[in-house]
Short mmCIF file of C-alpha atoms and ligand atoms in Angstrom, two decimals:
data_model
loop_
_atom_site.label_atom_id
_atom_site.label_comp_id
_atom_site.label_asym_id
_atom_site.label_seq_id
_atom_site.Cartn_x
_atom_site.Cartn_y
_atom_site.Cartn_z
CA UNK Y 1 -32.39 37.47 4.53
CA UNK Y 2 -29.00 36.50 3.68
CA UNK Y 3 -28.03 36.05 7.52
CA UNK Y 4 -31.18 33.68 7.46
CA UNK Y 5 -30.30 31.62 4.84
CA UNK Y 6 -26.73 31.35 6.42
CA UNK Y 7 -28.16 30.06 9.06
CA UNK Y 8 -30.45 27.77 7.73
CA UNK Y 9 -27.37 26.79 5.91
CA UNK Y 10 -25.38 26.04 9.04
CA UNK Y 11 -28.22 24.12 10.73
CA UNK Y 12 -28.73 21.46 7.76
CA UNK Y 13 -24.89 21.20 7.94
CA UNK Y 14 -25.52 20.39 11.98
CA UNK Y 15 -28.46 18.34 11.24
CA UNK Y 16 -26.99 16.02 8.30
CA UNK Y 17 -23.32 16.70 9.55
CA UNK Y 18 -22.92 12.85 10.53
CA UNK Y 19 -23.69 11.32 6.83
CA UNK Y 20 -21.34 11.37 4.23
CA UNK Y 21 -22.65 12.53 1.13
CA UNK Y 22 -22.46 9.55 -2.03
CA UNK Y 23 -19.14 10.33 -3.95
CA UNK Y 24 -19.34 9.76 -7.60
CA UNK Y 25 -16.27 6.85 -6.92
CA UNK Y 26 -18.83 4.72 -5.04
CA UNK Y 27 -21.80 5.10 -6.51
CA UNK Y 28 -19.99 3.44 -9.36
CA UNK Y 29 -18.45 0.62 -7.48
CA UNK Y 30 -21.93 0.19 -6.53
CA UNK Y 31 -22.57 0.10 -9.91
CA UNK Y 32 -20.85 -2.11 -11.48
CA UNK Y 33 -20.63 -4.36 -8.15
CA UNK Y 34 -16.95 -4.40 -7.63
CA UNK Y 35 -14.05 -2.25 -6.62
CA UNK Y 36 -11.22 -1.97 -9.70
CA UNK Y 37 -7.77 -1.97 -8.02
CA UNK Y 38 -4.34 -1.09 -9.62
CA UNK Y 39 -1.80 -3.76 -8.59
CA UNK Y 40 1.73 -4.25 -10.04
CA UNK Y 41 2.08 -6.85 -12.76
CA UNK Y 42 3.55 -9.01 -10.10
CA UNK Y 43 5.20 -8.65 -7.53
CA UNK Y 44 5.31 -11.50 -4.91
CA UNK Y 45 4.49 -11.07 -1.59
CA UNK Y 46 2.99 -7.03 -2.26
CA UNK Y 47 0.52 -8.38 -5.57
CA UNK Y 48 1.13 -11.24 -7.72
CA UNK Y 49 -1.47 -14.14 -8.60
CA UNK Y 50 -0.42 -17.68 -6.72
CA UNK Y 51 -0.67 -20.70 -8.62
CA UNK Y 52 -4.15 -20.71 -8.89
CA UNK Y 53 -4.39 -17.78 -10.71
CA UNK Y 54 -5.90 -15.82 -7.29
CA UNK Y 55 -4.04 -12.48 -6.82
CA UNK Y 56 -2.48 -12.24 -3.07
CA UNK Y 57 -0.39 -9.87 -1.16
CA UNK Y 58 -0.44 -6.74 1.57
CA UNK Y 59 -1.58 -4.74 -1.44
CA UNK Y 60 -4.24 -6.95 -2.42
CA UNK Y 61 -5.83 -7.59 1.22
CA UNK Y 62 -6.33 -3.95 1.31
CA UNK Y 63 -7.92 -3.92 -2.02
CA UNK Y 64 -10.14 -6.62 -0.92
CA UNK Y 65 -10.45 -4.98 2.36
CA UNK Y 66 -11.79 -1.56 0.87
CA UNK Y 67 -14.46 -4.25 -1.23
CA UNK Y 68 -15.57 -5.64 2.42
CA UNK Y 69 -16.18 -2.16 3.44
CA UNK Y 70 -18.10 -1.29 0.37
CA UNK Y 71 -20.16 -4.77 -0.22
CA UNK Y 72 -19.35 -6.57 2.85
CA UNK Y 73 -17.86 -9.20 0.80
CA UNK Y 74 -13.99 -9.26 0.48
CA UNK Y 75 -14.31 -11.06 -3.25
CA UNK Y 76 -15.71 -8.23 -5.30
CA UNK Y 77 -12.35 -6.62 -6.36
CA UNK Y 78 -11.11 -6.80 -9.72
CA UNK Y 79 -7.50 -6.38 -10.33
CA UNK Y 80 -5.95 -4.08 -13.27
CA UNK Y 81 -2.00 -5.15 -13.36
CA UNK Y 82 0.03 -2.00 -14.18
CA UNK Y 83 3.86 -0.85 -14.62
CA UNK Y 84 5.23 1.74 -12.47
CA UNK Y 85 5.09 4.46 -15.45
CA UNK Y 86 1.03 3.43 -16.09
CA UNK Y 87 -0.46 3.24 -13.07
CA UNK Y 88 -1.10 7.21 -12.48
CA UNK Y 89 -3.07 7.78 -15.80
CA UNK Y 90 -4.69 4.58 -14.95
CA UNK Y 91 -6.00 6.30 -11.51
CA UNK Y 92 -6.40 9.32 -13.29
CA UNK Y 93 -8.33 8.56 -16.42
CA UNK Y 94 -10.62 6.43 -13.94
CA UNK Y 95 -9.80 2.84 -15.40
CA UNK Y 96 -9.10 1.70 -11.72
CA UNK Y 97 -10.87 3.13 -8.26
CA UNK Y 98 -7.60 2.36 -6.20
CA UNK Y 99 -4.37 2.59 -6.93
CA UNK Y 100 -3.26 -0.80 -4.27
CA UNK Y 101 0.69 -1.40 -5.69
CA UNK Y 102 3.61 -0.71 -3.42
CA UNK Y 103 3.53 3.35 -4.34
CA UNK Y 104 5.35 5.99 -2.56
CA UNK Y 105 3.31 8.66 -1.36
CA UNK Y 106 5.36 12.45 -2.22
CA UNK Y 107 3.99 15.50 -2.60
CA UNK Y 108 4.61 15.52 -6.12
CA UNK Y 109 2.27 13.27 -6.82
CA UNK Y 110 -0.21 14.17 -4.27
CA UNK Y 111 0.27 18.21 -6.04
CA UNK Y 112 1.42 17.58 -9.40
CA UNK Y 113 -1.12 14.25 -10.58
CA UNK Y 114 -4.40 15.43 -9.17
CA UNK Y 115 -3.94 12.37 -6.58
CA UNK Y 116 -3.67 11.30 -3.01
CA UNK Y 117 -1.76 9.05 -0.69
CA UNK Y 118 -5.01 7.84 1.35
CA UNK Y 119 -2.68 6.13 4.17
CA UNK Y 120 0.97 4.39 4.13
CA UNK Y 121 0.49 0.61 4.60
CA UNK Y 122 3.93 0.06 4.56
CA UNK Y 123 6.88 2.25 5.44
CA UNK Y 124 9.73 1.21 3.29
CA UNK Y 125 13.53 2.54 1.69
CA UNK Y 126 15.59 2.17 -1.14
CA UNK Y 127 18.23 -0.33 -1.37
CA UNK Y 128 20.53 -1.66 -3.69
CA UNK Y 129 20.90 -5.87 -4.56
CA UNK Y 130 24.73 -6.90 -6.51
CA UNK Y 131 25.74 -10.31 -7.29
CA UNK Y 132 28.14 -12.03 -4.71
CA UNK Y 133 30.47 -12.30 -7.21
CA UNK Y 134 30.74 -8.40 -7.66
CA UNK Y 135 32.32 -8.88 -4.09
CA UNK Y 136 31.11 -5.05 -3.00
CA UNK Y 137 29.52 -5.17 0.22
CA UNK Y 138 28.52 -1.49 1.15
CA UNK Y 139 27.10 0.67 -1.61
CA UNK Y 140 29.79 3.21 -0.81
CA UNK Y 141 31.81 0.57 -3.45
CA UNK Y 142 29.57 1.43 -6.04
CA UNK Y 143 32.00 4.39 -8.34
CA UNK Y 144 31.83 3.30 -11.76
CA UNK Y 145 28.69 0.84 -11.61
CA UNK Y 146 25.76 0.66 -14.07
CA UNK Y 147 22.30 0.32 -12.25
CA UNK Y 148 19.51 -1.07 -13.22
CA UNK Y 149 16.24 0.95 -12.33
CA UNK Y 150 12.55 0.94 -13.69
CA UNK Y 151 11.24 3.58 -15.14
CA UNK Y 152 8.49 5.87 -14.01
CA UNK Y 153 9.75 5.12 -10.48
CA UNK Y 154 10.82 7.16 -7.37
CA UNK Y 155 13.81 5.16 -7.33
CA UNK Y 156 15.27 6.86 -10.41
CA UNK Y 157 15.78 10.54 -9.00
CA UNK Y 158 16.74 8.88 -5.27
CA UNK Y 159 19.70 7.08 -6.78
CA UNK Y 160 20.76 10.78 -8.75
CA UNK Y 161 20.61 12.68 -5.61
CA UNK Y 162 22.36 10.11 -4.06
CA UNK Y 163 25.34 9.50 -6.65
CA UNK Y 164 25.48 13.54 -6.28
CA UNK Y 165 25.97 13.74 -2.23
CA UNK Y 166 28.06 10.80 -2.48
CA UNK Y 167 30.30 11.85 -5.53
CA UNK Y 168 29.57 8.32 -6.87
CA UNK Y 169 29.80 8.14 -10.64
CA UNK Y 170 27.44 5.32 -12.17
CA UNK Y 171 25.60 4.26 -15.64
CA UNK Y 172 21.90 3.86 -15.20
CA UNK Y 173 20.33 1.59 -17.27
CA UNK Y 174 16.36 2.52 -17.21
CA UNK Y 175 13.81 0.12 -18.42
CA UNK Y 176 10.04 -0.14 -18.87
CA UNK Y 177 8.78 -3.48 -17.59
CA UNK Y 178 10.28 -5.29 -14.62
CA UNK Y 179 10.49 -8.50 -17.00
CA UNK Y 180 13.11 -6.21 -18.91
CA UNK Y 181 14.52 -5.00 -15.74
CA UNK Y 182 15.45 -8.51 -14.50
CA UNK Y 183 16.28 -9.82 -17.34
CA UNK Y 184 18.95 -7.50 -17.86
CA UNK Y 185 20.32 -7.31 -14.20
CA UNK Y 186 20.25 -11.34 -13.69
CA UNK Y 187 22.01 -11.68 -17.04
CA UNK Y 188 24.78 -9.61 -15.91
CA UNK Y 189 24.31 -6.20 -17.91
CA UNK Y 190 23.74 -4.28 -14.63
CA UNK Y 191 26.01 -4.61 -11.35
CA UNK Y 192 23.17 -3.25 -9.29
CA UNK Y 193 19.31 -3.58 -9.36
CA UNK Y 194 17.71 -0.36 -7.40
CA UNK Y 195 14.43 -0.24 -6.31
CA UNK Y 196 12.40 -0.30 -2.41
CA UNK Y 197 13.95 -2.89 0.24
CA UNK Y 198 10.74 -4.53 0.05
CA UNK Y 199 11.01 -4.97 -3.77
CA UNK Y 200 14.76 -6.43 -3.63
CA UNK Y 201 13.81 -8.49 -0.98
CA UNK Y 202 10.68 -10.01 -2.98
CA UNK Y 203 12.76 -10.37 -6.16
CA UNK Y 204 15.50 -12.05 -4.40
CA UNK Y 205 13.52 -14.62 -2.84
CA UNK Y 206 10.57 -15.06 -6.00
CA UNK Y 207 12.75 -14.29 -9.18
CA UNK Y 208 16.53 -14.69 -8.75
CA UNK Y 209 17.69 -18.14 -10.53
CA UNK Y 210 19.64 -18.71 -7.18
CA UNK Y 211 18.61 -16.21 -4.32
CA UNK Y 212 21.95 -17.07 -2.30
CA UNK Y 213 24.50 -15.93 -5.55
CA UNK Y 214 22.67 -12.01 -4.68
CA UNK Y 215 23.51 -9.84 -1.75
CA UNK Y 216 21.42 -7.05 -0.59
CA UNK Y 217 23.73 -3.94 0.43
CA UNK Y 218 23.33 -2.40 4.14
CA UNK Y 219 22.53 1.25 2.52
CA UNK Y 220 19.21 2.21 3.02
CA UNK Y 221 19.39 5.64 0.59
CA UNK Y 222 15.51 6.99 0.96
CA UNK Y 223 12.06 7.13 2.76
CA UNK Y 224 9.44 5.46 0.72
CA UNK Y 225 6.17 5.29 2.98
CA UNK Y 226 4.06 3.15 0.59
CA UNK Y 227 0.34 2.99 0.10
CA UNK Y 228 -3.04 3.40 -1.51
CA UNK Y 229 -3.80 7.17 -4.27
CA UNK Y 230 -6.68 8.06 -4.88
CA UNK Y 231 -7.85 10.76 -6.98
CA UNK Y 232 -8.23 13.85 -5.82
CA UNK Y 233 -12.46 15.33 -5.42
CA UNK Y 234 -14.22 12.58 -4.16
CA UNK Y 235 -12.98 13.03 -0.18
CA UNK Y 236 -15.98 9.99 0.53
CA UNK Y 237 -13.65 7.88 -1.14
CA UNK Y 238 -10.62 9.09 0.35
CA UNK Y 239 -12.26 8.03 3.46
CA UNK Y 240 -13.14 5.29 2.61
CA UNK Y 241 -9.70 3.29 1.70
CA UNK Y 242 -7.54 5.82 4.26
CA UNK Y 243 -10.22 3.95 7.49
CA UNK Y 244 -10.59 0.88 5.46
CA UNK Y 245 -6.44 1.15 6.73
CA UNK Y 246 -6.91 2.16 9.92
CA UNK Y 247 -9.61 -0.54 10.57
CA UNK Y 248 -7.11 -3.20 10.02
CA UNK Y 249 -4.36 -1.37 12.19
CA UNK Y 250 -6.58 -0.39 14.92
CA UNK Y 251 -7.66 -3.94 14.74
CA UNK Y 252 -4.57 -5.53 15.70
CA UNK Y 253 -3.96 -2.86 18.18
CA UNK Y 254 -6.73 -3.74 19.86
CA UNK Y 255 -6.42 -7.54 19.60
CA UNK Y 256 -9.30 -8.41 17.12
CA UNK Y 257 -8.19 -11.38 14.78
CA UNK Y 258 -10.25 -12.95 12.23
CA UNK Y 259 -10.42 -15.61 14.43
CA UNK Y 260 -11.77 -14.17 17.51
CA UNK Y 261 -13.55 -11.47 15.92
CA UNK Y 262 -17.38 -12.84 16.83
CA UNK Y 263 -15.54 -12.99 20.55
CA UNK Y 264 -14.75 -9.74 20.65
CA UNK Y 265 -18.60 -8.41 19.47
CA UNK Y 266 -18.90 -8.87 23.45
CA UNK Y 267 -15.86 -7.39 24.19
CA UNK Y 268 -16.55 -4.29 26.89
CA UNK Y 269 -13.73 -2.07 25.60
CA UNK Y 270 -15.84 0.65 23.54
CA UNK Y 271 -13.13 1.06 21.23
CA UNK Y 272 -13.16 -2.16 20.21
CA UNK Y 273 -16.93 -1.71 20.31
CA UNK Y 274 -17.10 0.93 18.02
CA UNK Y 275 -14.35 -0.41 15.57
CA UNK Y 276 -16.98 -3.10 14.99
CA UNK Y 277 -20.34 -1.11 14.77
CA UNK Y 278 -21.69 -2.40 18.54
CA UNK Y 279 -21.64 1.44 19.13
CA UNK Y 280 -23.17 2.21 15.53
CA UNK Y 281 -21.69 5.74 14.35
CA UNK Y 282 -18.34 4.72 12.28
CA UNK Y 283 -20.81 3.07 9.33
CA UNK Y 284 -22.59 6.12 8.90
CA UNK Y 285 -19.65 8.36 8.61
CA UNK Y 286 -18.00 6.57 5.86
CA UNK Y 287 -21.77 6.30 4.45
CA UNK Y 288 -21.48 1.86 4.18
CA UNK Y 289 -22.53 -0.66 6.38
CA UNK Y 290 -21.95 -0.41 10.42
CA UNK Y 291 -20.40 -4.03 10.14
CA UNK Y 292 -17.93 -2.75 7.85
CA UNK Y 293 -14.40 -2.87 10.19
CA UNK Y 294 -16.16 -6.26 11.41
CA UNK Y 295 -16.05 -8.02 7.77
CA UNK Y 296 -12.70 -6.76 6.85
CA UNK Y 297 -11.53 -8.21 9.87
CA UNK Y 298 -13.39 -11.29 9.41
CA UNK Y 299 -12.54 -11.53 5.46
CA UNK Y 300 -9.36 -10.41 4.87
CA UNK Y 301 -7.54 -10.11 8.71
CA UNK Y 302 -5.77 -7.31 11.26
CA UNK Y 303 -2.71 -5.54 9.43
CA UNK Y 304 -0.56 -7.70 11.67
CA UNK Y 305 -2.26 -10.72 10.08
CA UNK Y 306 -2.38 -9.72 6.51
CA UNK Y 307 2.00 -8.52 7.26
CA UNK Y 308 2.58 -11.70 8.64
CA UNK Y 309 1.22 -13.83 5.90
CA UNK Y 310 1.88 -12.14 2.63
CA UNK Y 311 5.84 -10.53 3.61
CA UNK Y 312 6.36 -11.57 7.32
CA UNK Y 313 7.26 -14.70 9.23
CA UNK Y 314 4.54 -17.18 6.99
CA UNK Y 315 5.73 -15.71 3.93
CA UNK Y 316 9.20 -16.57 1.91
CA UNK Y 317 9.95 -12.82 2.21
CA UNK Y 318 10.28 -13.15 6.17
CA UNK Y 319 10.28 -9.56 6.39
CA UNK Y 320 10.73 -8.12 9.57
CA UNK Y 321 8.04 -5.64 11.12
CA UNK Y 322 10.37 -3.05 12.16
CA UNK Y 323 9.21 0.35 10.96
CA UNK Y 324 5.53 -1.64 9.87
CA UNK Y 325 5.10 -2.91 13.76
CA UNK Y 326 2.49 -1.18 15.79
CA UNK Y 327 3.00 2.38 17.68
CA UNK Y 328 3.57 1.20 20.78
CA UNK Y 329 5.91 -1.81 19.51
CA UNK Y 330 8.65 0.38 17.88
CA UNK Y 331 7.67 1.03 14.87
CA UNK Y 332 4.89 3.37 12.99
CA UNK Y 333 1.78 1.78 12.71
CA UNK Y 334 -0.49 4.33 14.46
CA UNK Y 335 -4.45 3.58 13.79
CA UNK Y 336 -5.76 7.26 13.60
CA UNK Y 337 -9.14 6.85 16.39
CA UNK Y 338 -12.25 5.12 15.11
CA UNK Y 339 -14.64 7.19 17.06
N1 GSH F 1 7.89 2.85 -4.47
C1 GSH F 1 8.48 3.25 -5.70
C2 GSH F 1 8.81 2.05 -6.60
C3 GSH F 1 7.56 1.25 -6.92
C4 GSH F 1 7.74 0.34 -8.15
O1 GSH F 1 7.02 0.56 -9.17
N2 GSH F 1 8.65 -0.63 -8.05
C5 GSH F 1 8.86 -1.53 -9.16
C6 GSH F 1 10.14 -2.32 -8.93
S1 GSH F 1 10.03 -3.52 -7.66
C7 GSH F 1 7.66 -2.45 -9.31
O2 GSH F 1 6.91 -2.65 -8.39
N3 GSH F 1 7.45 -3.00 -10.48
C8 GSH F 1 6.38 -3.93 -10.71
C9 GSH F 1 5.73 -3.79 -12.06
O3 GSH F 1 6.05 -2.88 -12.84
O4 GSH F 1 4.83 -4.59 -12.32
C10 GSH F 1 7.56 4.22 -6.42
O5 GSH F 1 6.43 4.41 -5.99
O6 GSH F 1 7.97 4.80 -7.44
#
């Protein structure tokens, strides 16, 4: 009896085996028609609203990329700005679906929070930004400086480790909001400002009074692979945003723009057939729409696209894509297979 219903057991499993069951997380977004993301409060070129008021950045298009998986429809996001010391109980206490703002994935917070990294969307280190007139040029220069960090940040503990292996004596000065944070480092009571490279490099171009009087130092000090938590128990979800990322990777891989993406619906490459549901199967796994990879595309862009206009080469940033360029460019990007 018991090896019978085992069985029976196992068969359904066979039988079903290619649906994802409905996770609690989308069922609401269903819901209430629109995917709640966690952004920063702003943060130019990663999530800050343009002049218009419209919020815009890597970490946005993948926001509205997960909403073009879920709806089809790229616009039904709604954006909850947070800190760097809110936005866990934000995931946590389910006030946003997504955590989308520039966040390390560690195992501390994947073990410690009840969360998960779903995918790193951009692969990042810490760095340090002085004022010319400090006249350091390698953070090895930096005994005796006070540092400005934010709180509730990885880049607190990386700068005490590396003070430690580097016998470099310094003052922190730890605040709250990044308003406070700049304020106090472009006013002259820190000699450093700590955070990601990314980070310096977007405050230096969007918030310095005059971006040429700062300098950021060579030292890269830390490995902070950045992308979208989730919370942990709803793996439909997980699956969701982690090949909601791999759709837009894969994507440029394979050379599908938003501009030739109707093209490549002839395309005879059945990769780039299945990425956009002409060989149905990818859909039904994540349990949404088999033109799902096609409208992010469409909507929002390939990663290279969404890189290039938000911190690349179209952007003030002019980030480089180093580490962020594809696999088989040099760098990391590596779409997991959409088959
Ligand atoms: N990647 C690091 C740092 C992320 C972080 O919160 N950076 C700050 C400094 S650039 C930030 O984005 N602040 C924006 C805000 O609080 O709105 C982490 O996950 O702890």
């Amino acid at each position: 009896m018991k090896h019978t219903k085992i069985l029976l057991g196992a068969l359904a499993l066979c039988a079903f085996g290619q649906t994802a069951q409905a996770g609690p997380t989308l069922d609401s977004v269903l819901k209430k028609g629109f995917v709640q993301c966690g952004t920063t409060t702003g943060f130019a070129g990663f999530s800050a609203p343009d002049s218009k008021g419209e919020w815009r950045g890597l970490d946005v298009d993948l926001c509205r990329a997960v909403a073009a998986t879920v709806f089809g429809d790229a616009s039904k996001f709604k954006v909850t700005p947070l800190n760097s010391q809110q936005r866990f109980t934000a995931l946590q206490s389910g006030e946003i679906d997504v955590l989308t703002r520039n966040t390390t994935v560690t195992l501390q917070r994947d073990a410690a929070l009840g969360l998960l990294g779903a995918a790193v969307n951009f692969y990042d280190g810490q760095g340090f930004m002085v004022s010319q007139k400090l006249g350091v040029r390698s953070a090895k220069a930096l005994s005796g400086a006070t540092i400005c960090l934010q709180s509730g940040t990885s880049n607190e503990a990386n700068v005490a480790d590396w003070a430690r292996a580097n016998k470099i004596d310094y003052n922190p000065v730890v605040l709250e909001n990044l308003d406070e944070v700049l304020s106090a480092f472009f006013a002259g009571r820190c000699d450093v400002f700590s955070t990601d490279a990314s980070g310096l490099a977007s405050i230096r171009t969007s918030r310095a009074p005059k971006p040429d009087d700062y300098v950021i130092l060579p030292e890269i000090i830390s490995k902070e692979p950045l992308g979208p938590l989730v919370r942990q128990g709803d793996d439909q979800w997980l699956n969701i945003v982690k090949w909601t990322h791999h759709a837009m990777v894969a994507a440029e891989e394979y050379g599908i723009t938003s501009a030739n993406v109707d093209e490549q619906l002839k395309s005879a490459n059945p990769n780039v057939q299945r990425i956009l549901g002409v060989i149905p199967g990818a859909g039904k796994g994540l349990g949404v729409d088999e033109k799902w990879a096609y409208n992010i595309i469409k909507q929002v862009g390939n990663y290279g696209e969404s890189f290039e206009r938000n911190v690349g080469q179209g952007s003030p940033l002019k980030i480089a894509r180093g580490q962020n360029a594809q696999w088989n460019q040099g760098g990391l990007m590596y779409a997991l297979p959409i088959r």
